[in-house]
CSV table of C-alpha atoms in Angstrom, one decimal:
chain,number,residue,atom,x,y,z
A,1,UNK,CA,12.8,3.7,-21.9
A,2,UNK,CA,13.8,1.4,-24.9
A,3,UNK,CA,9.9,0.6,-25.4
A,4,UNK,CA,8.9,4.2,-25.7
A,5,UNK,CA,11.8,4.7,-28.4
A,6,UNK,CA,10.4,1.3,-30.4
A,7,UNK,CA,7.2,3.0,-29.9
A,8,UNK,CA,8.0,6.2,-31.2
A,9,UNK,CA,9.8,4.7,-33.9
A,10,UNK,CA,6.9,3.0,-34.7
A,11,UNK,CA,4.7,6.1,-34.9
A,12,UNK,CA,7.0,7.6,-37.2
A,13,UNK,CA,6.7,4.8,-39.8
A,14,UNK,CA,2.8,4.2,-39.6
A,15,UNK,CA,2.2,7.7,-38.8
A,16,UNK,CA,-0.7,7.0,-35.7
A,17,UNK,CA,-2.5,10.6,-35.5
A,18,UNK,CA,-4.8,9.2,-32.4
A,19,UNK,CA,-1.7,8.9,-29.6
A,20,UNK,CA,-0.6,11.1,-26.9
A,21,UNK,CA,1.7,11.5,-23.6
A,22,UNK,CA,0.6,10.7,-20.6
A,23,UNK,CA,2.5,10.7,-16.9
A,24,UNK,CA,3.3,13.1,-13.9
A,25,UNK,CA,6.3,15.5,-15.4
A,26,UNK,CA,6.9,18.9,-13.8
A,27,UNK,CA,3.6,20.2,-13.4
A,28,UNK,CA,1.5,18.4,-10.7
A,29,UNK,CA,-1.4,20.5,-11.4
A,30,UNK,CA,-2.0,18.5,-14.6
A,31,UNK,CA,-3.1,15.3,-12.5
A,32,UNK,CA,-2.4,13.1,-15.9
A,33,UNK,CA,-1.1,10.1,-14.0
A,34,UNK,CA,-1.4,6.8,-15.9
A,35,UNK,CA,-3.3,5.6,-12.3
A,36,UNK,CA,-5.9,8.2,-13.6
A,37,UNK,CA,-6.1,7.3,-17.1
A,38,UNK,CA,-6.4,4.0,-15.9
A,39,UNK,CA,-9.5,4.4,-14.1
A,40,UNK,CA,-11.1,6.3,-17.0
A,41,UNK,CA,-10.1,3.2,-19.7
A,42,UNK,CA,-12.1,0.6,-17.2
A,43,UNK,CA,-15.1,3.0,-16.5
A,44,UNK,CA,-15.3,3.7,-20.1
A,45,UNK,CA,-16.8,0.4,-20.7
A,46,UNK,CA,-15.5,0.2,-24.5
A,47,UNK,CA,-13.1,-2.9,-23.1
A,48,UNK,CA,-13.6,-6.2,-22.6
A,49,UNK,CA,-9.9,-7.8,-22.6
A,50,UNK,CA,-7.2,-6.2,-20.6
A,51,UNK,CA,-3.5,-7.6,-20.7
A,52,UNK,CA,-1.0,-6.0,-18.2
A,53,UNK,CA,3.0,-6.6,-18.4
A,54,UNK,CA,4.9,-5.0,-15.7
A,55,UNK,CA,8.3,-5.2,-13.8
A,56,UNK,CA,6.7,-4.8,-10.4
A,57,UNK,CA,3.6,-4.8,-8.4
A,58,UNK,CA,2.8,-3.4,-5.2
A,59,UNK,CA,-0.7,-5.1,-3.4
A,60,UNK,CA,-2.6,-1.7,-3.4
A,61,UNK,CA,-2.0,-1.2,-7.1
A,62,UNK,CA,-3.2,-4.6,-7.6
A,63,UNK,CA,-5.9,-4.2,-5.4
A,64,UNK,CA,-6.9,-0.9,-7.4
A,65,UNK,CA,-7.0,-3.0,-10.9
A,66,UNK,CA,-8.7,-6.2,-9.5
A,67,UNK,CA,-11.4,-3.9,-7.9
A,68,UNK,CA,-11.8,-1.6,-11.1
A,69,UNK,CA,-11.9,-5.0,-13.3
A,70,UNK,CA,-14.6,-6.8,-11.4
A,71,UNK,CA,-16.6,-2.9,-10.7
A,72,UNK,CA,-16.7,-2.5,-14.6
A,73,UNK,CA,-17.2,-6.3,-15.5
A,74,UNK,CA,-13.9,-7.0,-17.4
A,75,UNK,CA,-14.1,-10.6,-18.7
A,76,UNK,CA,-10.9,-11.0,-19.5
A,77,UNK,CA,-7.9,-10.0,-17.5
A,78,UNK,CA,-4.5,-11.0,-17.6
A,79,UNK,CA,-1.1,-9.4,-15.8
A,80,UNK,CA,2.3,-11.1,-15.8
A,81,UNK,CA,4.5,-9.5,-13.4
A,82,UNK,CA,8.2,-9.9,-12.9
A,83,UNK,CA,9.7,-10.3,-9.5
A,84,UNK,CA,13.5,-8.8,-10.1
A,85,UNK,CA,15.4,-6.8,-7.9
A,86,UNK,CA,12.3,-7.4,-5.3
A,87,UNK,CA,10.3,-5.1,-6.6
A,88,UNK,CA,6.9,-7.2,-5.8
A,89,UNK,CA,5.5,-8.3,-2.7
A,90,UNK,CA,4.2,-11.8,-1.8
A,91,UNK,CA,0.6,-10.0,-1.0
A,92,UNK,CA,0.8,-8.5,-4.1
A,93,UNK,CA,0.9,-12.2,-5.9
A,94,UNK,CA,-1.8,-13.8,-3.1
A,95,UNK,CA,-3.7,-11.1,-4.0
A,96,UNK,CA,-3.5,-11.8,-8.1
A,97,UNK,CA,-3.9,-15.5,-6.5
A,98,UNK,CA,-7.4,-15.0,-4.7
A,99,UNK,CA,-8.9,-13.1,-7.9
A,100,UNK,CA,-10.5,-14.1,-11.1
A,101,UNK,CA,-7.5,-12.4,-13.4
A,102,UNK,CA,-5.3,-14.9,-15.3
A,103,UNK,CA,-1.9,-14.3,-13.5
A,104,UNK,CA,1.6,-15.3,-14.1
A,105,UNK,CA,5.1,-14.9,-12.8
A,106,UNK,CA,8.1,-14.1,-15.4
A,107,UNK,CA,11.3,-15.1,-13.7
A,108,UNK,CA,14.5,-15.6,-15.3
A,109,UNK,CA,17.4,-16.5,-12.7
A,110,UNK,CA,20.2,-14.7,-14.9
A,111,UNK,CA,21.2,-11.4,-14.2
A,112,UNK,CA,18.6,-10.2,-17.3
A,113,UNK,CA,15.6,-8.2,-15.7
A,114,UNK,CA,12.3,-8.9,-16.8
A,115,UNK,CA,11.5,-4.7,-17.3
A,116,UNK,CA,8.3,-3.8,-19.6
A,117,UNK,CA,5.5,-2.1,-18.8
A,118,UNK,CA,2.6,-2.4,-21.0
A,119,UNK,CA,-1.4,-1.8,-20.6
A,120,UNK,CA,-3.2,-3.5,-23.4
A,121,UNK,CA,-7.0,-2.5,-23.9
A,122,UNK,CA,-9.3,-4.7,-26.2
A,123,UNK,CA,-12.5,-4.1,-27.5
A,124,UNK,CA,-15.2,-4.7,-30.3
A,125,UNK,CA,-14.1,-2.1,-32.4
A,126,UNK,CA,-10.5,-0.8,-31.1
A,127,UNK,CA,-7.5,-1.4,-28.9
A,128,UNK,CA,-5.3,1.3,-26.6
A,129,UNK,CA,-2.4,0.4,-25.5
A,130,UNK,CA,-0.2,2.4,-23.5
A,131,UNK,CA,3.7,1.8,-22.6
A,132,UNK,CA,6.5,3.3,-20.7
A,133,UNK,CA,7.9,3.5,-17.3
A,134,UNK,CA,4.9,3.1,-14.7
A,135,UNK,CA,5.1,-0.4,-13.0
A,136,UNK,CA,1.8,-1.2,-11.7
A,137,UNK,CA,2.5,0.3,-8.0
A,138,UNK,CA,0.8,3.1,-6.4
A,139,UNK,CA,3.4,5.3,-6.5
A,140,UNK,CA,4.6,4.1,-10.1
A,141,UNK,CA,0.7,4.9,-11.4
A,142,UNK,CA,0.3,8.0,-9.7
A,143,UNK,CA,3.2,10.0,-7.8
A,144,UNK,CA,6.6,9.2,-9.4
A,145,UNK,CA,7.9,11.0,-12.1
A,146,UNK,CA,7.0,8.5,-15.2
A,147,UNK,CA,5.8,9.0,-18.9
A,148,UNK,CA,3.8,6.5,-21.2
A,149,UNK,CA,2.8,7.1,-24.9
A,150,UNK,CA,-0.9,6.1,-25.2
A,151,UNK,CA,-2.1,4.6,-28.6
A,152,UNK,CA,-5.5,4.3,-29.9
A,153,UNK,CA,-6.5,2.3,-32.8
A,154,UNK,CA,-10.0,1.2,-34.6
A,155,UNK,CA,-9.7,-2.3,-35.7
A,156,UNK,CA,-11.1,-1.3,-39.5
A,157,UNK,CA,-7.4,0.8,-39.9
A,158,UNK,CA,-3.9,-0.3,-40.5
A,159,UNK,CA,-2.8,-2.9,-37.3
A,160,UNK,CA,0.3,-2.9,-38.3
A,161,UNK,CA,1.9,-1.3,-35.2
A,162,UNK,CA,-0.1,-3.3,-32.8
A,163,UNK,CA,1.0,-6.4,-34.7
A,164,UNK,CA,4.3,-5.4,-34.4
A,165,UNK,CA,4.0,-4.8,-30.4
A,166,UNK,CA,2.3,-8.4,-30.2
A,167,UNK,CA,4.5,-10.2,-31.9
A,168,UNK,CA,7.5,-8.1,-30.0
A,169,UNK,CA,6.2,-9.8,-27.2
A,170,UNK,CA,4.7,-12.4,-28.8
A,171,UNK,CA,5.3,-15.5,-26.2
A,172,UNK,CA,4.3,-13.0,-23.2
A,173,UNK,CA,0.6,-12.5,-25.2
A,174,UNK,CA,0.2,-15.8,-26.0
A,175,UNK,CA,1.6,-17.3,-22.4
A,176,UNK,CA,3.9,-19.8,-24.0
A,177,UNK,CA,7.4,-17.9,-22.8
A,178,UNK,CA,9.1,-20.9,-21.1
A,179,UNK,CA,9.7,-18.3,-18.0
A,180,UNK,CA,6.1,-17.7,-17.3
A,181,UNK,CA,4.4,-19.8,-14.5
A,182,UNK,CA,0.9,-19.9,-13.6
A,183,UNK,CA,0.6,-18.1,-9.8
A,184,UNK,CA,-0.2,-20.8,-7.7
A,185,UNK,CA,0.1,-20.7,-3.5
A,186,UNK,CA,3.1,-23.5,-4.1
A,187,UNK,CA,5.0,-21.7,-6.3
A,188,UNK,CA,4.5,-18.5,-4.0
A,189,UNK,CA,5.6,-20.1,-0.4
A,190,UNK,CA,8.2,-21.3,-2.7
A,191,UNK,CA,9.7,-18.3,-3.8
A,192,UNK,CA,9.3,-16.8,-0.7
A,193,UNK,CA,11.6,-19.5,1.4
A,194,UNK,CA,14.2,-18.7,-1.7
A,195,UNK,CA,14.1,-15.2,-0.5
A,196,UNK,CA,13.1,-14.1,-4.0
A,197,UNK,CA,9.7,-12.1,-2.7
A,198,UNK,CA,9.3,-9.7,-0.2
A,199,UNK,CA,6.4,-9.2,2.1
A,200,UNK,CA,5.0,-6.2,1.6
A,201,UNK,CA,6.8,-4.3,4.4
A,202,UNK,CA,10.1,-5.2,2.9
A,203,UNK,CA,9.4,-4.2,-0.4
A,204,UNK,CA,8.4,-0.3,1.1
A,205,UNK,CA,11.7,-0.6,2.9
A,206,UNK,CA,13.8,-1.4,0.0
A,207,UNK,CA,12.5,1.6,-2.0
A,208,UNK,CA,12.0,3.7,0.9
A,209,UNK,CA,13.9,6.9,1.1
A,210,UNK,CA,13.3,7.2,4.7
A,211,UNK,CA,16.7,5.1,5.9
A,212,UNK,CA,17.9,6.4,9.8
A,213,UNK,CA,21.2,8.2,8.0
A,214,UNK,CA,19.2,10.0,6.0
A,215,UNK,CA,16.9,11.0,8.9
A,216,UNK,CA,19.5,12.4,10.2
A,217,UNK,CA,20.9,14.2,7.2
A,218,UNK,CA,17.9,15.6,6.6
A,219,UNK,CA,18.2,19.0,6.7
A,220,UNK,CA,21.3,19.2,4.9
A,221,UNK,CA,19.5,17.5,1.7
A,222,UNK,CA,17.0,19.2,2.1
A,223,UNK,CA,19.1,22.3,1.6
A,224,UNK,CA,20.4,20.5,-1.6
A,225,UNK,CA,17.9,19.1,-2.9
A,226,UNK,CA,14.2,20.7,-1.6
A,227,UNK,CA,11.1,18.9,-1.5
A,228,UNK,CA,8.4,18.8,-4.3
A,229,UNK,CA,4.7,18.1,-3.5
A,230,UNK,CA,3.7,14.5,-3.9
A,231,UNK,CA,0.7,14.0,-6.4
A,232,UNK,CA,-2.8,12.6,-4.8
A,233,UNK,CA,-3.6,8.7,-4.7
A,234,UNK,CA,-6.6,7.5,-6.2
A,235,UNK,CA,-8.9,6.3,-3.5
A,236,UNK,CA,-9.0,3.4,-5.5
A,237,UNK,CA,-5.3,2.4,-5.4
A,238,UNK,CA,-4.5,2.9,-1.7
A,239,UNK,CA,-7.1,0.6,-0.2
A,240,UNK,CA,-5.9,-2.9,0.7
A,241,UNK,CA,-6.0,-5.8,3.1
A,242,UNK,CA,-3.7,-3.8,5.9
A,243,UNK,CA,-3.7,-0.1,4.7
A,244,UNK,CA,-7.1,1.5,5.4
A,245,UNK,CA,-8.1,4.3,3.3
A,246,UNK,CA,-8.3,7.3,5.2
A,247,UNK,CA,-10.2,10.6,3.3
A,248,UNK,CA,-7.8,13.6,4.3
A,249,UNK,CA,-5.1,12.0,4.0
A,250,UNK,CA,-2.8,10.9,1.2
A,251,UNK,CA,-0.4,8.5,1.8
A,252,UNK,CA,3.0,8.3,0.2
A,253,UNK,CA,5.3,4.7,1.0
A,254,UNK,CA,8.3,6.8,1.1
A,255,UNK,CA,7.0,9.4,3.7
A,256,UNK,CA,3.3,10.9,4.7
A,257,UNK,CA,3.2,14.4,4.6
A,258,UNK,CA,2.1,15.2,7.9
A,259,UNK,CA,5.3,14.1,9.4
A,260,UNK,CA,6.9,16.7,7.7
A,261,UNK,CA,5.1,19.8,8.7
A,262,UNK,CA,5.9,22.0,11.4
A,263,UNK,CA,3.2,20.2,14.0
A,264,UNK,CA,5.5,18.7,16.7
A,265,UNK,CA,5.6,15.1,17.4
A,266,UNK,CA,4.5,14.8,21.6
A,267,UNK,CA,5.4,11.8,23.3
A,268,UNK,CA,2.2,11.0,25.1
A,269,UNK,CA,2.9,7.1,26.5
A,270,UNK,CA,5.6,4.7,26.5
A,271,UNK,CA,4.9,0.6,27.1
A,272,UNK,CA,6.4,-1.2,29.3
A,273,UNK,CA,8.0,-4.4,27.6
A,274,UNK,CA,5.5,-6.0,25.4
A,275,UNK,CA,4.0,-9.6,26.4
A,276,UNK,CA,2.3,-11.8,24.5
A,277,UNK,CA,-1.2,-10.7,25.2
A,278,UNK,CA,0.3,-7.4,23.9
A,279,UNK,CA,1.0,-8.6,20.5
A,280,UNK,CA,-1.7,-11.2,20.1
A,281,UNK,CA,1.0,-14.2,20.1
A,282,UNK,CA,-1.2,-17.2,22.3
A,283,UNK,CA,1.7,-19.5,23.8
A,284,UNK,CA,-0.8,-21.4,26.7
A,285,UNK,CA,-3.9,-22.4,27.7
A,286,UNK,CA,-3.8,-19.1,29.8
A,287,UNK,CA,-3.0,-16.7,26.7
A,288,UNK,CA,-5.9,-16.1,24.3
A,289,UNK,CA,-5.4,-13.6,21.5
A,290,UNK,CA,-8.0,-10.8,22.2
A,291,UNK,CA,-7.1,-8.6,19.1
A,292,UNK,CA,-6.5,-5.7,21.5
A,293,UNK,CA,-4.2,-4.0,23.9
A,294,UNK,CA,-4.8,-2.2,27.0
A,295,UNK,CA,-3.4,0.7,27.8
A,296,UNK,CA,-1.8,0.8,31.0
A,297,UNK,CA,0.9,3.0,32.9
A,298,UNK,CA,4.0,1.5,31.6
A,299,UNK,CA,7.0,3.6,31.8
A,300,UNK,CA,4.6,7.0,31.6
A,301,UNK,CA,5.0,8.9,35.3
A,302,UNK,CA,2.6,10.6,37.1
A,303,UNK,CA,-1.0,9.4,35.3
A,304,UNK,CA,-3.5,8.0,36.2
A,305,UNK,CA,-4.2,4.6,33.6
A,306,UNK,CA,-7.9,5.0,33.9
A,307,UNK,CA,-8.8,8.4,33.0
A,308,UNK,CA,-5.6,8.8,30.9
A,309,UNK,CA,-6.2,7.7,27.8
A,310,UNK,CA,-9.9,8.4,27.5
A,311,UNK,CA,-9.6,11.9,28.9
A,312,UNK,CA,-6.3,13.5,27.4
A,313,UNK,CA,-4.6,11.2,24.6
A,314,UNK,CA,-7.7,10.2,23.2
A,315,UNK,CA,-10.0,13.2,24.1
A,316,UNK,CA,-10.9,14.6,20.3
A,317,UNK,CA,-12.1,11.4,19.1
A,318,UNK,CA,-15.6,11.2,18.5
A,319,UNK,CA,-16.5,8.9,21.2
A,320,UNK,CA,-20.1,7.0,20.8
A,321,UNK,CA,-21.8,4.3,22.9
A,322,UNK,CA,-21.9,1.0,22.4
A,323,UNK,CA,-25.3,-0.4,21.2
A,324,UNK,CA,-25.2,-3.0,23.5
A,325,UNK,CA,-23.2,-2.3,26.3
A,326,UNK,CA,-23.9,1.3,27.9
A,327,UNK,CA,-21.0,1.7,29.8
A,328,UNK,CA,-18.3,0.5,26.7
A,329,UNK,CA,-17.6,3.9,24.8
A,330,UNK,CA,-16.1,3.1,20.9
A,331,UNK,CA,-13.6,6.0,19.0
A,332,UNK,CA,-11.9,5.1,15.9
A,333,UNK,CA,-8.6,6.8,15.4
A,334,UNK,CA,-5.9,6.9,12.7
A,335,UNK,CA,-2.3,5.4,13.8
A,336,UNK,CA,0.8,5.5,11.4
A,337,UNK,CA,2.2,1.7,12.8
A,338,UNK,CA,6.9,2.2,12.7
A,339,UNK,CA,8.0,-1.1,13.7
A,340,UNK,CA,12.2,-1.3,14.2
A,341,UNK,CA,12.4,2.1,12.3
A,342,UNK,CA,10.3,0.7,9.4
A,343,UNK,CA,7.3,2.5,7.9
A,344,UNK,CA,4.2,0.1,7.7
A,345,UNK,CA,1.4,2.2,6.6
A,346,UNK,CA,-1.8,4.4,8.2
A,347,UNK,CA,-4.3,2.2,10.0
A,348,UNK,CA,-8.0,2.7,11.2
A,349,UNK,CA,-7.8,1.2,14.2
A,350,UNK,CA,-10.8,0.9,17.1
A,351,UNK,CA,-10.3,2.5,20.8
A,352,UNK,CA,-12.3,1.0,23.2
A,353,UNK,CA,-13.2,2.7,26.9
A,354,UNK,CA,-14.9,1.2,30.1
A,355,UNK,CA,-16.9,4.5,31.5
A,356,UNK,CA,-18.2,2.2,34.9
A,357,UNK,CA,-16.6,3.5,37.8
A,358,UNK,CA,-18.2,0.9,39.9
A,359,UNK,CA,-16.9,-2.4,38.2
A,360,UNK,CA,-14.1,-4.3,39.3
A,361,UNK,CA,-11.3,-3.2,36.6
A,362,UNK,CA,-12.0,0.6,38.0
A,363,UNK,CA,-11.4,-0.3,41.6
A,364,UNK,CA,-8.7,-2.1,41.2
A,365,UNK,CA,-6.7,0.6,39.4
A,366,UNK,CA,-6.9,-1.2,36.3
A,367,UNK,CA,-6.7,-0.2,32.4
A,368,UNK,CA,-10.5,0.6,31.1
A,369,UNK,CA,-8.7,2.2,27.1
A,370,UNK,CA,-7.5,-0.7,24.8
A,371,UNK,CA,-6.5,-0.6,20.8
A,372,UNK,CA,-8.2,-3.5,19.1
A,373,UNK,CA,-5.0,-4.1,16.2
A,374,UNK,CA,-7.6,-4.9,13.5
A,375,UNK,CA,-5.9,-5.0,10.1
A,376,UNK,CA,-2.6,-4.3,12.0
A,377,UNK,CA,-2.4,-7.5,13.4
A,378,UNK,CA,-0.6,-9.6,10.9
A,379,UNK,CA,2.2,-6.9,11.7
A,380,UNK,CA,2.0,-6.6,15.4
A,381,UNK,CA,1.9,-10.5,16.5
A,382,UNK,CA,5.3,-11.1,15.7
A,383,UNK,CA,7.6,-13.0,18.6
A,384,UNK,CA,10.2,-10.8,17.4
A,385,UNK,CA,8.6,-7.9,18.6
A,386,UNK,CA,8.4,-9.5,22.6
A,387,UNK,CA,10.0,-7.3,25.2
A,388,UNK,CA,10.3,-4.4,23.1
A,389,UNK,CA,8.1,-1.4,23.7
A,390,UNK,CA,5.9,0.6,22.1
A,391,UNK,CA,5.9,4.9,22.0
A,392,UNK,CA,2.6,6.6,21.6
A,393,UNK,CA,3.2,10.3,19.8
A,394,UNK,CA,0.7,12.2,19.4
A,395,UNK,CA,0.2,15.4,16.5
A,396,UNK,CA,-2.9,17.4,16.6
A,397,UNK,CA,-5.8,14.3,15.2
A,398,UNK,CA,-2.6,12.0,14.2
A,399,UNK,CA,-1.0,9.1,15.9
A,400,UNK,CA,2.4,7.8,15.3
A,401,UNK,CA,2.7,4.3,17.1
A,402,UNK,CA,6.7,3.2,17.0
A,403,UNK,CA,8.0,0.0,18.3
A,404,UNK,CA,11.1,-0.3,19.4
């Protein structure tokens, strides 16, 4: 909060009259997230140069920026992010990596932390800049309880303030701080192996409220402390490389709302131990990756593995033909993926059904349902994961696929 005090101090002595508060308080009804403001800066056009200090960044927040940058033709975009207290994922960087945005990595191996966060907004005739406590994650931008001062200022009045930020921060606008590198896939692997950056899994569990003791203890905090209502994510901000964006519903790291209603969780399937050709892992000539797993009678008594799936676990899907093969019958259906007790995200993921009673597979009793992993994958085809197994829950149109 020290920047909002300088900046406040600041406004005081040079007595800005265009400034105001922005940032999720109290009242949710208000939607004035900085995620939202944001989107309106880049849509506005009046921006050409965009600099962007933070402590942290999450790969769906820098998803949301790079996409809003390149939809509104920014020509200039920087962001230096820190990497303390692993707070940013190693997606997050490869994804600041594979764009056109100047990007950078502020380190220092002390116990200091690299901490500010600060939007700067440059164009022809006047710069915003906003700062205060919203890292540039999701849920920093848009559902945690943050504020930011926004400042507006025409370039034909008094600078002085925005002088006074710049040369604050002088070596961190002009890229010569001796702690800033250049994001490069070296220096990434690199501070991976040193254990410095998370993957992007690790970084939800590290801030995840959603630990097995607290499970457990739920009730009881809850009776302490109740629960609020979680502001809505852009659209924009929750679409990445492994979390599809899904319309109805609004995704939270910490926890997704509909596991917390009063819809009970049904067990509909348990695996039997997982294989390689479960989890995609090829270890042979004999063992191709298909991308998919079929859906076969494990440890679930009393079904029958051809009809099952297609005909009770699956049957509200909107189930359409294939184009090219008649008898193939495609759904899509959305799965929340808890691998070891760990929250991964939602996933769009394809269901595929055999309908010909004739064919070989049928007559031999065998699976005709399979789950093609899609985006999952990269999570899924882990060796780790062989001989665990897999539970299928079911609640009303939602699927919660653990592994354990």
């Amino acid at each position: 909060m020290s920047l909002i005090i300088l900046l406040l101090n600041l406004l005081q002595n040079y007595f800005v009259m265009n400034f105001k508060i922005i940032g999720l308080g109290s009242n949710l009804d208000l939607e004035n997230s900085l995620g939202n403001e944001l989107i309106q800066i880049f849509e506005s056009h009046e921006y050409n140069k965009v600099h962007i200090i933070t402590a942290f960044s999450s790969l769906s927040a820098v998803n949301g920026i790079i996409s809003l940058s390149k939809e509104n033709k920014i020509s200039d975009l920087t962001i230096i992010t820190g990497i303390d207290q692993k707070g940013t994922s190693k997606e997050a960087l490869e994804e600041l990596l594979n764009s056109t945005a100047k990007s950078y990595i502020f380190y220092n191996p002390s116990n200091i932390i690299f901490h500010p966060k600060i939007y700067f907004f440059e164009g022809i005739d006047k710069i915003k800049v906003i700062i205060g406590s919203s890292n540039l994650t999701s849920q920093g931008l848009f559902q945690n309880m943050e504020t930011s001062i926004c400042v507006e200022v025409n370039k034909n009045e008094d600078l002085s303030l925005i002088k006074d930020l710049t040369q604050n921060f002088s070596s961190l606008f002009d890229l010569s701080d001796k702690n800033l590198k250049e994001i490069s896939k070296e220096l990434i692997e690199e501070l991976s192996k040193l254990d410095i950056i998370p993957n992007e899994i690790d970084r939800k569990r590290s801030y995840s409220k959603s630990s097995i003791r607290e499970k457990n203890n739920r009730e009881k905090i809850i009776s302490l402390f109740p629960k609020r209502k979680s502001a809505k994510i852009n659209q924009k901000f929750k679409k990445s490389k492994f979390i599809e964006s899904i319309s109805d519903i609004e995704e939270d790291i910490a926890e997704v709302d509909f596991l917390d209603n009063n819809k009970e969780e049904i067990l509909v399937w348990k695996s039997s131990a997982l294989k390689e050709r479960d989890l995609n892992i090829p270890t042979g000539k004999n063992t191709n990756p298909t991308g998919s797993i079929l859906l076969k009678k494990g440890e679930t008594e009393n079904i029958d593995q051809r009809h099952y799936f297609r005909d009770e676990v699956f049957n509200n899907l909107d189930w359409t033909k294939d184009k090219t093969h008649n008898h193939i019958e495609r759904a899509l259906a959305t799965f929340k993926i808890i691998i070891e007790d760990n929250e991964v995200g939602l996933f769009t993921l394809k269901l595929s059904h055999n309908t010909d009673i004739e064919s070989v597979t049928y007559k031999q009793k065998n699976s005709m349902t399979n789950i093609s992993w899609g985006k999952a994958k990269e999570f899924i085809a882990k060796p780790e994961l062989l001989g665990k197994k897999i539970e299928l829950f079911k609640k009303e149109d939602l699927f919660i696929l653990k592994i354990n």
